[in-house]
PDB file of C-alpha atoms in Angstrom:
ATOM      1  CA  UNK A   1      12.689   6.560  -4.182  1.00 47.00           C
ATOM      2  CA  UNK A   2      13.819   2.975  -4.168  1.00 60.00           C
ATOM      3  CA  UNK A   3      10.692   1.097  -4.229  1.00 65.00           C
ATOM      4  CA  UNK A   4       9.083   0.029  -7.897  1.00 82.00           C
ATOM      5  CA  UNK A   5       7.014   3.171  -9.338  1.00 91.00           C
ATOM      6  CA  UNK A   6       5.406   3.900 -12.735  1.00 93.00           C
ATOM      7  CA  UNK A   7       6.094   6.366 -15.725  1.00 95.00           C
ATOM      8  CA  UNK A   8       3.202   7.830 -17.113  1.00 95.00           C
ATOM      9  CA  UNK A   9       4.330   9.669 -20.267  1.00 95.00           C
ATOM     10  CA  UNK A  10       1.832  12.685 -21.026  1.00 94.00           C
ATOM     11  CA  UNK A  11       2.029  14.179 -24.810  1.00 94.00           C
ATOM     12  CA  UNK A  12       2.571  18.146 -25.115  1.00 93.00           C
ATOM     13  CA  UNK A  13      -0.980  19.859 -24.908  1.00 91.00           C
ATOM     14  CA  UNK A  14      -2.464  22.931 -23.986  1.00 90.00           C
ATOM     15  CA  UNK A  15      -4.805  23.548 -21.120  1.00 89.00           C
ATOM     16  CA  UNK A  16      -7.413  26.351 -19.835  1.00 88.00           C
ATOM     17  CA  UNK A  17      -7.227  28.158 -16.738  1.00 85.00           C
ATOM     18  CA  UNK A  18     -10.394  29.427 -15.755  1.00 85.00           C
ATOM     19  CA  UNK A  19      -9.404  31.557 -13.331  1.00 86.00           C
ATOM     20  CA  UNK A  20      -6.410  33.483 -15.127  1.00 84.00           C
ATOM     21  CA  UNK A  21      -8.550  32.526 -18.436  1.00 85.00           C
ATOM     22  CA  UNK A  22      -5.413  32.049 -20.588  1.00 88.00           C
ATOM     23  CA  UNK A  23      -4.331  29.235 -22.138  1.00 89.00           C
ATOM     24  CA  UNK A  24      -1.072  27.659 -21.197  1.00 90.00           C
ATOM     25  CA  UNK A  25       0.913  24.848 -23.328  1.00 90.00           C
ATOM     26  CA  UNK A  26       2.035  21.992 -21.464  1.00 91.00           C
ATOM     27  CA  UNK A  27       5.175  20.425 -22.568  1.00 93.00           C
ATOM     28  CA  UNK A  28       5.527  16.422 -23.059  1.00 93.00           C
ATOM     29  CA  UNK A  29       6.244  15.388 -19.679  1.00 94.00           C
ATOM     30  CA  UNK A  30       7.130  12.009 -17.684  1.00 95.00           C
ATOM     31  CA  UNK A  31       5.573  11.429 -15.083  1.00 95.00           C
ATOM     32  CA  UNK A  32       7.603   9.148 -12.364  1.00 95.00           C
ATOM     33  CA  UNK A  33       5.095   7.901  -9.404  1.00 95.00           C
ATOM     34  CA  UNK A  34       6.220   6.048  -6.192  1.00 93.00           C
ATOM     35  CA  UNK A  35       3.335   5.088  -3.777  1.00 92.00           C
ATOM     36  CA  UNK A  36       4.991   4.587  -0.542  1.00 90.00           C
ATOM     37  CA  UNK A  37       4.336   6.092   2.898  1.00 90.00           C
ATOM     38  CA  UNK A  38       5.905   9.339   1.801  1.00 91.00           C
ATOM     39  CA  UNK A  39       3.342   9.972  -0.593  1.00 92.00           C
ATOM     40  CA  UNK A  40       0.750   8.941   2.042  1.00 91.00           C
ATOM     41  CA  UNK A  41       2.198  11.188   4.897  1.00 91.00           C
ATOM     42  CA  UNK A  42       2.348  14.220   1.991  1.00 92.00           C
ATOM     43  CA  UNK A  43      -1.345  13.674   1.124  1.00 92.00           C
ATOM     44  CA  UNK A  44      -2.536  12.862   4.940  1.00 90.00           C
ATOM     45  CA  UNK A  45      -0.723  16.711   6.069  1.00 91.00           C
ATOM     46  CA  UNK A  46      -2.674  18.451   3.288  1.00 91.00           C
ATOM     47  CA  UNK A  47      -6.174  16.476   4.103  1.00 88.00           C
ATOM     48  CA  UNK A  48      -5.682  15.969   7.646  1.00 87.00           C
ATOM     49  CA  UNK A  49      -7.811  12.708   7.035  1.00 85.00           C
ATOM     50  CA  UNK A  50      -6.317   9.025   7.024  1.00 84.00           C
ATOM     51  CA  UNK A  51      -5.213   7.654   3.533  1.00 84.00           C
ATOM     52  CA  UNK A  52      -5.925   3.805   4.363  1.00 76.00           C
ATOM     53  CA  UNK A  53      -8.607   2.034   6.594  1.00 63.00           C
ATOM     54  CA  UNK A  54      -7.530  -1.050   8.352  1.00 42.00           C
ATOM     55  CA  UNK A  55      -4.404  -1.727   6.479  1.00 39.00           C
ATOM     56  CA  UNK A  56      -6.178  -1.346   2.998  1.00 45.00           C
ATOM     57  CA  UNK A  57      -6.480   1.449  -0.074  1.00 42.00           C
ATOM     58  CA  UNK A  58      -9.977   2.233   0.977  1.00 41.00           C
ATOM     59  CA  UNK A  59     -11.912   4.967  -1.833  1.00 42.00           C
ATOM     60  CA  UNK A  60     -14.527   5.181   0.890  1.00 43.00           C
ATOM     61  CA  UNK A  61     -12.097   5.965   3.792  1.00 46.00           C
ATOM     62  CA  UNK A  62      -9.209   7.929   1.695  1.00 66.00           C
ATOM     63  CA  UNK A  63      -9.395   9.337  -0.965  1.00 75.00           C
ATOM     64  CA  UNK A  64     -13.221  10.398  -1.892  1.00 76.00           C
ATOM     65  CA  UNK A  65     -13.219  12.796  -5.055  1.00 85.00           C
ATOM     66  CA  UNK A  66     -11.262  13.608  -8.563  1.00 87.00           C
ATOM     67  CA  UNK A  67      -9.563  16.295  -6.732  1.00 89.00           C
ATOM     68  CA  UNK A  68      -7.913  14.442  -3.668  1.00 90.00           C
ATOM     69  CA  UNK A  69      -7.198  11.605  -6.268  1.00 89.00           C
ATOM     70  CA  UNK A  70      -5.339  14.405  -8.282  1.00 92.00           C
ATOM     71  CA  UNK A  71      -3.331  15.517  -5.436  1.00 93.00           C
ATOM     72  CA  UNK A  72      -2.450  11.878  -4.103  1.00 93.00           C
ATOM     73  CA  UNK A  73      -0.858  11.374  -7.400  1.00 94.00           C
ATOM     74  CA  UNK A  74       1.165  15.234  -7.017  1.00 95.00           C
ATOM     75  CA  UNK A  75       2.249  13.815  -4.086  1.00 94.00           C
ATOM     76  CA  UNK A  76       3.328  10.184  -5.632  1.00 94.00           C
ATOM     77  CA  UNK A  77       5.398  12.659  -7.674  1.00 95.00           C
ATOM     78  CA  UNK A  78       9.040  11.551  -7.652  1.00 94.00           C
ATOM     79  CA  UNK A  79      10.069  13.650 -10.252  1.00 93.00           C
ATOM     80  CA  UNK A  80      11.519  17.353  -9.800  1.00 92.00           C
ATOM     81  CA  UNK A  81      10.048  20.605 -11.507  1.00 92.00           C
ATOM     82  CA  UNK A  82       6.971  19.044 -12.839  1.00 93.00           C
ATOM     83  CA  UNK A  83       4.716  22.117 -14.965  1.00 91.00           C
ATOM     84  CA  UNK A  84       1.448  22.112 -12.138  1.00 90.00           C
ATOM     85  CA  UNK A  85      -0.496  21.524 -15.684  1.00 91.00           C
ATOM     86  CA  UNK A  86       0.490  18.255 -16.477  1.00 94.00           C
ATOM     87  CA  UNK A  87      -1.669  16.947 -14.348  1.00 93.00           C
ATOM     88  CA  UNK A  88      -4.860  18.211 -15.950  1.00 91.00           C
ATOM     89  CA  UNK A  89      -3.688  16.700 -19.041  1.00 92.00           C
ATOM     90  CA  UNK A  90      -4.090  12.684 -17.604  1.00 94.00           C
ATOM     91  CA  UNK A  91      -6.217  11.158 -19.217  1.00 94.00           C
ATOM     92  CA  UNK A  92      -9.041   7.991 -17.805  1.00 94.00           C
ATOM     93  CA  UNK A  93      -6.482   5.414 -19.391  1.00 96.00           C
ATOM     94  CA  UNK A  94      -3.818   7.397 -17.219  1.00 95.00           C
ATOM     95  CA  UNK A  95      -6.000   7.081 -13.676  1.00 93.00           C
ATOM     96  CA  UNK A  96      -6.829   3.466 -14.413  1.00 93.00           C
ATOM     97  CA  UNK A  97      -3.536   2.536 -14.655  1.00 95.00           C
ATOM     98  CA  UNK A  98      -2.399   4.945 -11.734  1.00 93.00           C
ATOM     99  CA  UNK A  99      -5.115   3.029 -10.033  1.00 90.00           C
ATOM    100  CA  UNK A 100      -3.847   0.054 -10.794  1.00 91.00           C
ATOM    101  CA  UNK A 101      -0.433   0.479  -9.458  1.00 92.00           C
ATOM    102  CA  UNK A 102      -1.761   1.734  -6.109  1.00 89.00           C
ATOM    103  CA  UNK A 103      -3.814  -0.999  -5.681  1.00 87.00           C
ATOM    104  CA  UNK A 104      -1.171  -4.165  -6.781  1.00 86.00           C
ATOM    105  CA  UNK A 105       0.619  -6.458  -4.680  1.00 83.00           C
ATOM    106  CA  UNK A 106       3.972  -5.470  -4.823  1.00 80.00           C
ATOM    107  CA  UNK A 107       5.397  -8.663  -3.084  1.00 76.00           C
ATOM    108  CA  UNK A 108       5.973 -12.160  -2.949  1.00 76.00           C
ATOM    109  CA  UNK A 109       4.815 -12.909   0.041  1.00 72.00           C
ATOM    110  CA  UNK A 110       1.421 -14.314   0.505  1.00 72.00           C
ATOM    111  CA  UNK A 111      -0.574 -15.005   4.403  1.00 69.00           C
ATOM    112  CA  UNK A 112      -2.125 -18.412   4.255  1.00 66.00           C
ATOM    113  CA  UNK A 113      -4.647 -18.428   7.102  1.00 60.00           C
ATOM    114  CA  UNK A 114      -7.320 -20.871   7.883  1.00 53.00           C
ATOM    115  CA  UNK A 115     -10.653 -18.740   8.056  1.00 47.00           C
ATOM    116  CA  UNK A 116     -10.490 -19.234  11.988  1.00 44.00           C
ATOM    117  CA  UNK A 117      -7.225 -17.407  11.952  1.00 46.00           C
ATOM    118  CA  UNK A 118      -7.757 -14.708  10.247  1.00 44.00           C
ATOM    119  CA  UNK A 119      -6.921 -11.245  12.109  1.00 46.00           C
ATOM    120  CA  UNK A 120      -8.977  -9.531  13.102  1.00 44.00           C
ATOM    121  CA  UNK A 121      -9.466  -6.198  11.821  1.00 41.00           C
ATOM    122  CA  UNK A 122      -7.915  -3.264  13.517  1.00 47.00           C
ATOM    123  CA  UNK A 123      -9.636  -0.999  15.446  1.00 48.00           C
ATOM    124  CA  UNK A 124      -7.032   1.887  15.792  1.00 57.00           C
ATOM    125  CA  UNK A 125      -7.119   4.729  12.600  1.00 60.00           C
ATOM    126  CA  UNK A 126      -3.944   3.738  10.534  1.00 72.00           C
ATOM    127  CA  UNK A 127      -2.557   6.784   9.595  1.00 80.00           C
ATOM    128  CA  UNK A 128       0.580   7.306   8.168  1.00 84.00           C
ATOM    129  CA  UNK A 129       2.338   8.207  11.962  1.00 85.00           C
ATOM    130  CA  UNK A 130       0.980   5.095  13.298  1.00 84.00           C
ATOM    131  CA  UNK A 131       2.769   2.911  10.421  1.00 86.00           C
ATOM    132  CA  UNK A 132       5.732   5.009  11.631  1.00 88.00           C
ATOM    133  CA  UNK A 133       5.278   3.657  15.133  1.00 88.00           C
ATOM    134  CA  UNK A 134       4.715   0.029  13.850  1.00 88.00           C
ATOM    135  CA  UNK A 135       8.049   0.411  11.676  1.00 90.00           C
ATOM    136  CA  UNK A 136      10.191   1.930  14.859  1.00 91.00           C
ATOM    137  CA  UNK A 137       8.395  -0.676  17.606  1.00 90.00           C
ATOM    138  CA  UNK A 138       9.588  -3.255  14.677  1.00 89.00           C
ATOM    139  CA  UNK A 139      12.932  -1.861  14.414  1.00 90.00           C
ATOM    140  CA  UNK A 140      12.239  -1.564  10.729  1.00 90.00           C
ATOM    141  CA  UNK A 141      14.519   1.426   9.440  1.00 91.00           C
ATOM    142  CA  UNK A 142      12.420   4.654   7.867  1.00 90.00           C
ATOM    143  CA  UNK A 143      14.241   4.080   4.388  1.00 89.00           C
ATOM    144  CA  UNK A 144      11.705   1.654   3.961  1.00 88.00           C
ATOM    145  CA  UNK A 145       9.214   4.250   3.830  1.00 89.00           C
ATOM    146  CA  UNK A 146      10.171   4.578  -0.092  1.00 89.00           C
ATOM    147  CA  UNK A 147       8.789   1.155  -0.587  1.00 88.00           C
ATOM    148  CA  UNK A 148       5.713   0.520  -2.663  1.00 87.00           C
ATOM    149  CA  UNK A 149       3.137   0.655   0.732  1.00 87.00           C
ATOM    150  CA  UNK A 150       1.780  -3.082  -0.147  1.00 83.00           C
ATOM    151  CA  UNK A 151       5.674  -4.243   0.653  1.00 84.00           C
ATOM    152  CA  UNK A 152       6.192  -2.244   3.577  1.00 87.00           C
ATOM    153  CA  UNK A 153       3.146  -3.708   4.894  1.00 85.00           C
ATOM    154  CA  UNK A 154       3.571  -7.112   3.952  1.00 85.00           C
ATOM    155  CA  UNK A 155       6.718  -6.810   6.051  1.00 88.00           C
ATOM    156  CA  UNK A 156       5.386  -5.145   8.976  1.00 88.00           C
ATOM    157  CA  UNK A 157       2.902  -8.333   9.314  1.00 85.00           C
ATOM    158  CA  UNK A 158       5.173 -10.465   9.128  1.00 87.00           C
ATOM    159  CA  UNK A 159       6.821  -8.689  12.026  1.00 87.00           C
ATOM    160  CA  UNK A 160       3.741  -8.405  13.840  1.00 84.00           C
ATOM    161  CA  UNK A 161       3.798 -12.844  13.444  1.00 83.00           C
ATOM    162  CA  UNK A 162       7.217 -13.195  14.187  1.00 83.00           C
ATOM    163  CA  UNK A 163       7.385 -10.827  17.353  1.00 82.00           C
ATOM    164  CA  UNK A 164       4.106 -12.234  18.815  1.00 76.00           C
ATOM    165  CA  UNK A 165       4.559 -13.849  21.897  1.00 73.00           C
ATOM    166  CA  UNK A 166       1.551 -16.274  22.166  1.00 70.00           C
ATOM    167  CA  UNK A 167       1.668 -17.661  18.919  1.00 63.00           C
ATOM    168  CA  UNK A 168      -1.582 -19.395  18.067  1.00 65.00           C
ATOM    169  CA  UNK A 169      -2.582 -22.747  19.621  1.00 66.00           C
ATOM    170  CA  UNK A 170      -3.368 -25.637  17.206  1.00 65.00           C
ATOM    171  CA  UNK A 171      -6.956 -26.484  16.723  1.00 72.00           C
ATOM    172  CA  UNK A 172      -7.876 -29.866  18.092  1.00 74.00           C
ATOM    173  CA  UNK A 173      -8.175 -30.602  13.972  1.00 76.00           C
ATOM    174  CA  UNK A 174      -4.632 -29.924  13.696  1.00 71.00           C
ATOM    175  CA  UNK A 175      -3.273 -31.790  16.671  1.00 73.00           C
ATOM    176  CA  UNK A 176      -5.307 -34.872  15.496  1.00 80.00           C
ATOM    177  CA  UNK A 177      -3.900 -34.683  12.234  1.00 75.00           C
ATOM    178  CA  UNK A 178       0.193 -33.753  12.950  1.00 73.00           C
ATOM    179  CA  UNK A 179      -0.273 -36.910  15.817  1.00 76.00           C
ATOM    180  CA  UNK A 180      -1.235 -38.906  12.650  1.00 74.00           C
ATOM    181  CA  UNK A 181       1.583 -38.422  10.435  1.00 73.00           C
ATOM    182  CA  UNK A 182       3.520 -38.807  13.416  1.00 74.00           C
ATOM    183  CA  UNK A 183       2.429 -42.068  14.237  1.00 74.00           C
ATOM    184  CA  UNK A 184       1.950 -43.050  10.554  1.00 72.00           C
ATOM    185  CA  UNK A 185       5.920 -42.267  10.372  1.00 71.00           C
ATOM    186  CA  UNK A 186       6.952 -44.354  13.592  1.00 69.00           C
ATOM    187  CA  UNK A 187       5.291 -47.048  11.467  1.00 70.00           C
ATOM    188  CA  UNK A 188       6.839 -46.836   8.882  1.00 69.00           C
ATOM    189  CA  UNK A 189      10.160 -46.916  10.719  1.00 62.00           C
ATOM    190  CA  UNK A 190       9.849 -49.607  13.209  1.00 65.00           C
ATOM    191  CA  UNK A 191       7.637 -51.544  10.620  1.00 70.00           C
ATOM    192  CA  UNK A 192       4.874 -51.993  13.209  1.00 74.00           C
ATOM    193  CA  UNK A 193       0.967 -51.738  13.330  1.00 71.00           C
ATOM    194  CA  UNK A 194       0.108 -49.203  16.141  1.00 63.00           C
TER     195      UNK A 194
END
């Protein structure tokens, strides 16, 4: 995985199985965790649900209970032979944090709209294969799919502004006010009053 992922470092402990009733000791374990599209297309092929809802980490829309939470972060997994325990051992602190990383903006890039401009939200279900279609209409290679998802889809908006064709029009706002530093300029220059 390339893009930036968190360590979660879980002390040795022993847990219960209920249904085998034994107890089993859990070794001290690192826990390496990439949330990228990967993870998402994992998770979205066991749930056959959609991880995100217009573009966003959605609770209400993705992931709705302990459990699925649980097996989003199996799936954020990077790391190899992993005891299946482990992952009753995290604690709150550890899912706050795991939280945290799934929801932060892993990029520079920030979309300064005017409230008039905003997009408008999408109608089609964003699952993981339709971010695949964006990335290949986009010609955006699949290695970006190890990305931290906020990054890949910063970067698939800004596609989306670059490639459109009708970019949009100024407001008559805007006009008024780029004709005035226009004029203001020839002013300047030609030392003149209007």
């Amino acid at each position: 995985m390339k893009g930036p992922m968190i360590t979660i470092e879980i002390p040795a402990n022993k847990v219960w199985d209920e249904k085998a009733e034994m107890i089993f000791d859990v070794p001290a374990t690192k826990l390496v965790l990439c949330h990228s599209l990967i993870s998402i297309s994992k998770w979205e092929a066991q749930y056959r649900k959609r991880f995100l809802k217009l573009n966003k980490f959605d609770e209400k829309n993705g992931i709705n209970t302990p459990d699925e939470l649980l097996n989003y972060v199996k799936c954020m997994t990077v790391n190899n032979n992993i005891n299946p325990y482990v992952y009753n051992c995290l604690t709150d602190e550890d899912i706050k944090k795991i939280q945290e990383y799934i929801s932060a903006e892993m990029t520079g890039t920030t979309f300064n709209t005017p409230d008039t401009d905003k997009p408008k939200p999408n109608q089609e279900a964003m699952s993981s294969e339709m971010m695949y279609y964006y990335m290949s209409a986009a010609q955006i290679p699949f290695s970006c799919e190890e990305w931290h998802l906020s990054r890949l889809i910063a970067l698939l908006r800004i596609a989306s502004i670059k490639n459109d064709p009708n970019p949009k029009k100024q407001t008559n706002a805007q006009i008024t006010k780029s004709n005035a530093a226009i004029n203001a300029a020839r002013r300047a220059k030609y030392h003149t009053k209007g």
